[in-house]
PDB file of C-alpha atoms in Angstrom:
ATOM      1  CA  MET A  77      83.134  90.397 106.620  1.00  0.00           C
ATOM      2  CA  ASP A  78      86.394  90.468 108.609  1.00  0.00           C
ATOM      3  CA  ILE A  79      88.860  93.494 107.367  1.00  0.00           C
ATOM      4  CA  ALA A  80      91.715  93.617 110.133  1.00  0.00           C
ATOM      5  CA  PRO A  81      94.657  92.006 108.368  1.00  0.00           C
ATOM      6  CA  LEU A  82      94.007  95.604 106.364  1.00  0.00           C
ATOM      7  CA  GLN A  83      96.027  97.894 108.733  1.00  0.00           C
ATOM      8  CA  PRO A  84      98.564 101.849 107.633  1.00  0.00           C
ATOM      9  CA  GLY A  85     102.285 100.336 106.084  1.00  0.00           C
ATOM     10  CA  LEU A  86     101.223  98.161 103.484  1.00  0.00           C
ATOM     11  CA  SER A  87     102.945  98.337 100.235  1.00  0.00           C
ATOM     12  CA  ALA A  88     104.159  97.182  97.377  1.00  0.00           C
ATOM     13  CA  GLU A  89     106.333  97.897  94.344  1.00  0.00           C
ATOM     14  CA  ILE A  90     105.778  97.414  90.449  1.00  0.00           C
ATOM     15  CA  THR A  91     109.204  97.697  88.287  1.00  0.00           C
ATOM     16  CA  THR A  92     108.606  97.566  84.922  1.00  0.00           C
ATOM     17  CA  VAL A  93     110.656  99.198  81.582  1.00  0.00           C
ATOM     18  CA  VAL A  94     108.824 101.279  79.985  1.00  0.00           C
ATOM     19  CA  ASP A  95     107.344  99.421  76.433  1.00  0.00           C
ATOM     20  CA  ASP A  96     105.086 100.539  73.570  1.00  0.00           C
ATOM     21  CA  SER A  97     102.597  99.174  75.146  1.00  0.00           C
ATOM     22  CA  LEU A  98     102.632 101.961  77.286  1.00  0.00           C
ATOM     23  CA  VAL A  99     104.034 105.084  75.632  1.00  0.00           C
ATOM     24  CA  VAL A 100     102.080 107.665  73.852  1.00  0.00           C
ATOM     25  CA  ARG A 101     103.915 109.030  71.059  1.00  0.00           C
ATOM     26  CA  HIS A 102     102.661 112.711  70.251  1.00  0.00           C
ATOM     27  CA  MET A 103     105.923 113.821  71.647  1.00  0.00           C
ATOM     28  CA  GLY A 104     108.334 112.657  69.113  1.00  0.00           C
ATOM     29  CA  GLY A 105     110.856 110.197  69.201  1.00  0.00           C
ATOM     30  CA  GLU A 106     110.053 106.512  69.946  1.00  0.00           C
ATOM     31  CA  GLY A 107     107.431 107.582  72.943  1.00  0.00           C
ATOM     32  CA  VAL A 108     107.266 108.176  76.697  1.00  0.00           C
ATOM     33  CA  LEU A 109     105.116 106.753  79.321  1.00  0.00           C
ATOM     34  CA  SER A 110     101.261 108.015  79.006  1.00  0.00           C
ATOM     35  CA  THR A 111      99.620 109.174  81.885  1.00  0.00           C
ATOM     36  CA  PRO A 112      97.010 106.505  82.275  1.00  0.00           C
ATOM     37  CA  SER A 113      99.618 103.871  81.670  1.00  0.00           C
ATOM     38  CA  MET A 114     101.260 105.972  84.961  1.00  0.00           C
ATOM     39  CA  ILE A 115      97.627 105.156  86.897  1.00  0.00           C
ATOM     40  CA  GLY A 116      97.388 101.897  85.700  1.00  0.00           C
ATOM     41  CA  LEU A 117     100.466 100.794  87.034  1.00  0.00           C
ATOM     42  CA  MET A 118      99.589 102.861  90.781  1.00  0.00           C
ATOM     43  CA  GLU A 119      96.302 101.051  90.798  1.00  0.00           C
ATOM     44  CA  ARG A 120      97.790  97.434  90.013  1.00  0.00           C
ATOM     45  CA  ALA A 121     100.678  98.502  93.161  1.00  0.00           C
ATOM     46  CA  GLY A 122      97.539  99.612  95.090  1.00  0.00           C
ATOM     47  CA  ILE A 123      96.061  95.749  94.075  1.00  0.00           C
ATOM     48  CA  GLN A 124      98.587  93.973  95.194  1.00  0.00           C
ATOM     49  CA  ALA A 125      99.355  96.141  98.615  1.00  0.00           C
ATOM     50  CA  VAL A 126      96.146  94.781 100.255  1.00  0.00           C
ATOM     51  CA  GLN A 127      94.946  91.733  98.450  1.00  0.00           C
ATOM     52  CA  ALA A 128      97.184  88.706  99.953  1.00  0.00           C
ATOM     53  CA  VAL A 129      95.781  89.573 103.404  1.00  0.00           C
ATOM     54  CA  LEU A 130      91.934  90.197 102.601  1.00  0.00           C
ATOM     55  CA  PRO A 131      89.114  87.574 102.769  1.00  0.00           C
ATOM     56  CA  GLU A 132      88.413  84.463  99.967  1.00  0.00           C
ATOM     57  CA  GLY A 133      86.008  86.362  97.888  1.00  0.00           C
ATOM     58  CA  PHE A 134      87.100  89.485  98.164  1.00  0.00           C
ATOM     59  CA  THR A 135      89.190  92.149  96.260  1.00  0.00           C
ATOM     60  CA  THR A 136      89.819  96.209  95.983  1.00  0.00           C
ATOM     61  CA  VAL A 137      87.628  98.682  92.585  1.00  0.00           C
ATOM     62  CA  GLY A 138      88.935 101.875  92.428  1.00  0.00           C
ATOM     63  CA  PHE A 139      87.451 104.741  92.817  1.00  0.00           C
ATOM     64  CA  GLU A 140      89.436 107.857  92.632  1.00  0.00           C
ATOM     65  CA  VAL A 141      92.352 109.225  90.988  1.00  0.00           C
ATOM     66  CA  ASN A 142      94.566 111.718  92.616  1.00  0.00           C
ATOM     67  CA  VAL A 143      98.270 112.323  90.637  1.00  0.00           C
ATOM     68  CA  LYS A 144     100.166 114.415  89.391  1.00  0.00           C
ATOM     69  CA  HIS A 145     102.615 113.375  86.158  1.00  0.00           C
ATOM     70  CA  PHE A 146     104.938 116.307  85.649  1.00  0.00           C
ATOM     71  CA  ALA A 147     108.052 114.446  83.886  1.00  0.00           C
ATOM     72  CA  ALA A 148     108.223 112.564  81.311  1.00  0.00           C
ATOM     73  CA  THR A 149     109.952 108.975  81.572  1.00  0.00           C
ATOM     74  CA  PRO A 150     111.511 107.564  77.682  1.00  0.00           C
ATOM     75  CA  LYS A 151     110.135 103.848  75.987  1.00  0.00           C
ATOM     76  CA  GLY A 152     113.237 102.243  77.608  1.00  0.00           C
ATOM     77  CA  MET A 153     113.453 103.473  81.214  1.00  0.00           C
ATOM     78  CA  LYS A 154     112.459 101.207  84.085  1.00  0.00           C
ATOM     79  CA  VAL A 155     110.238 103.133  85.997  1.00  0.00           C
ATOM     80  CA  THR A 156     108.934 101.786  89.706  1.00  0.00           C
ATOM     81  CA  VAL A 157     105.092 102.434  91.109  1.00  0.00           C
ATOM     82  CA  ARG A 158     104.156 102.606  94.780  1.00  0.00           C
ATOM     83  CA  ALA A 159     102.052 102.269  96.654  1.00  0.00           C
ATOM     84  CA  GLU A 160     101.511 102.030  99.681  1.00  0.00           C
ATOM     85  CA  LEU A 161      98.282 101.982 102.623  1.00  0.00           C
ATOM     86  CA  LEU A 162      97.849 105.236 104.023  1.00  0.00           C
ATOM     87  CA  ASP A 163      93.995 104.752 105.738  1.00  0.00           C
ATOM     88  CA  ILE A 164      90.901 103.146 106.365  1.00  0.00           C
ATOM     89  CA  ASP A 165      87.710 104.168 107.275  1.00  0.00           C
ATOM     90  CA  GLY A 166      85.395 101.267 107.234  1.00  0.00           C
ATOM     91  CA  ARG A 167      85.062  99.186 103.228  1.00  0.00           C
ATOM     92  CA  LYS A 168      87.119 102.219 101.860  1.00  0.00           C
ATOM     93  CA  LEU A 169      91.182 102.647 101.341  1.00  0.00           C
ATOM     94  CA  ARG A 170      93.782 105.141 100.749  1.00  0.00           C
ATOM     95  CA  PHE A 171      96.269 104.831  99.472  1.00  0.00           C
ATOM     96  CA  LYS A 172     100.005 107.104  98.310  1.00  0.00           C
ATOM     97  CA  VAL A 173     100.872 106.430  95.197  1.00  0.00           C
ATOM     98  CA  GLU A 174     104.186 107.188  93.366  1.00  0.00           C
ATOM     99  CA  ALA A 175     106.417 106.369  90.482  1.00  0.00           C
ATOM    100  CA  HIS A 176     110.141 107.115  89.522  1.00  0.00           C
ATOM    101  CA  ASP A 177     112.217 106.155  86.665  1.00  0.00           C
ATOM    102  CA  ASP A 178     116.061 105.708  86.803  1.00  0.00           C
ATOM    103  CA  GLU A 179     116.237 110.020  87.027  1.00  0.00           C
ATOM    104  CA  LYS A 180     113.942 111.643  89.001  1.00  0.00           C
ATOM    105  CA  LYS A 181     110.315 110.852  90.990  1.00  0.00           C
ATOM    106  CA  VAL A 182     108.418 111.384  88.263  1.00  0.00           C
ATOM    107  CA  GLY A 183     104.642 111.213  89.229  1.00  0.00           C
ATOM    108  CA  ASP A 184     102.727 111.265  92.637  1.00  0.00           C
ATOM    109  CA  GLY A 185      99.098 111.101  94.702  1.00  0.00           C
ATOM    110  CA  THR A 186      97.008 109.539  96.337  1.00  0.00           C
ATOM    111  CA  HIS A 187      94.370 107.196  94.752  1.00  0.00           C
ATOM    112  CA  ARG A 188      91.065 105.179  97.004  1.00  0.00           C
ATOM    113  CA  ARG A 189      89.487 101.341  96.429  1.00  0.00           C
ATOM    114  CA  ALA A 190      87.179  99.904  98.148  1.00  0.00           C
ATOM    115  CA  VAL A 191      86.917  96.129  99.146  1.00  0.00           C
ATOM    116  CA  VAL A 192      84.127  94.718  97.903  1.00  0.00           C
ATOM    117  CA  GLN A 193      82.912  90.900  97.172  1.00  0.00           C
ATOM    118  CA  ILE A 194      83.763  89.517  94.474  1.00  0.00           C
ATOM    119  CA  GLN A 195      80.616  88.447  92.038  1.00  0.00           C
ATOM    120  CA  SER A 196      79.660  84.893  91.710  1.00  0.00           C
ATOM    121  CA  ARG A 197      79.549  83.911  87.895  1.00  0.00           C
ATOM    122  CA  SER A 198      76.150  82.167  87.198  1.00  0.00           C
TER     123      SER A 198
END
């Protein structure tokens, strides 16, 4: 497997509106962006940052998340997550991840993924 096209600095950004599928309501009101939803968006951004340069038949799987979610984003507000590839150790990739809403930074940390071959279904 040639992962030469993978280079630090590859990045992707996802912007979405916080809707019912992304919120928890135990905080009251219409709900706020849940931590698992924020992490899921960060993982998706990591996938998007590198998928286009991976060899055919390969993808990535997440195996570590180390993030802090330190501010609430209300339903209806936009949230933007960004993942940037920091370094590569064999098949293991480490990303810097961040989340911002329209007003502030709401989360950050690191996320690790491994390059794996897609299993064919028999």
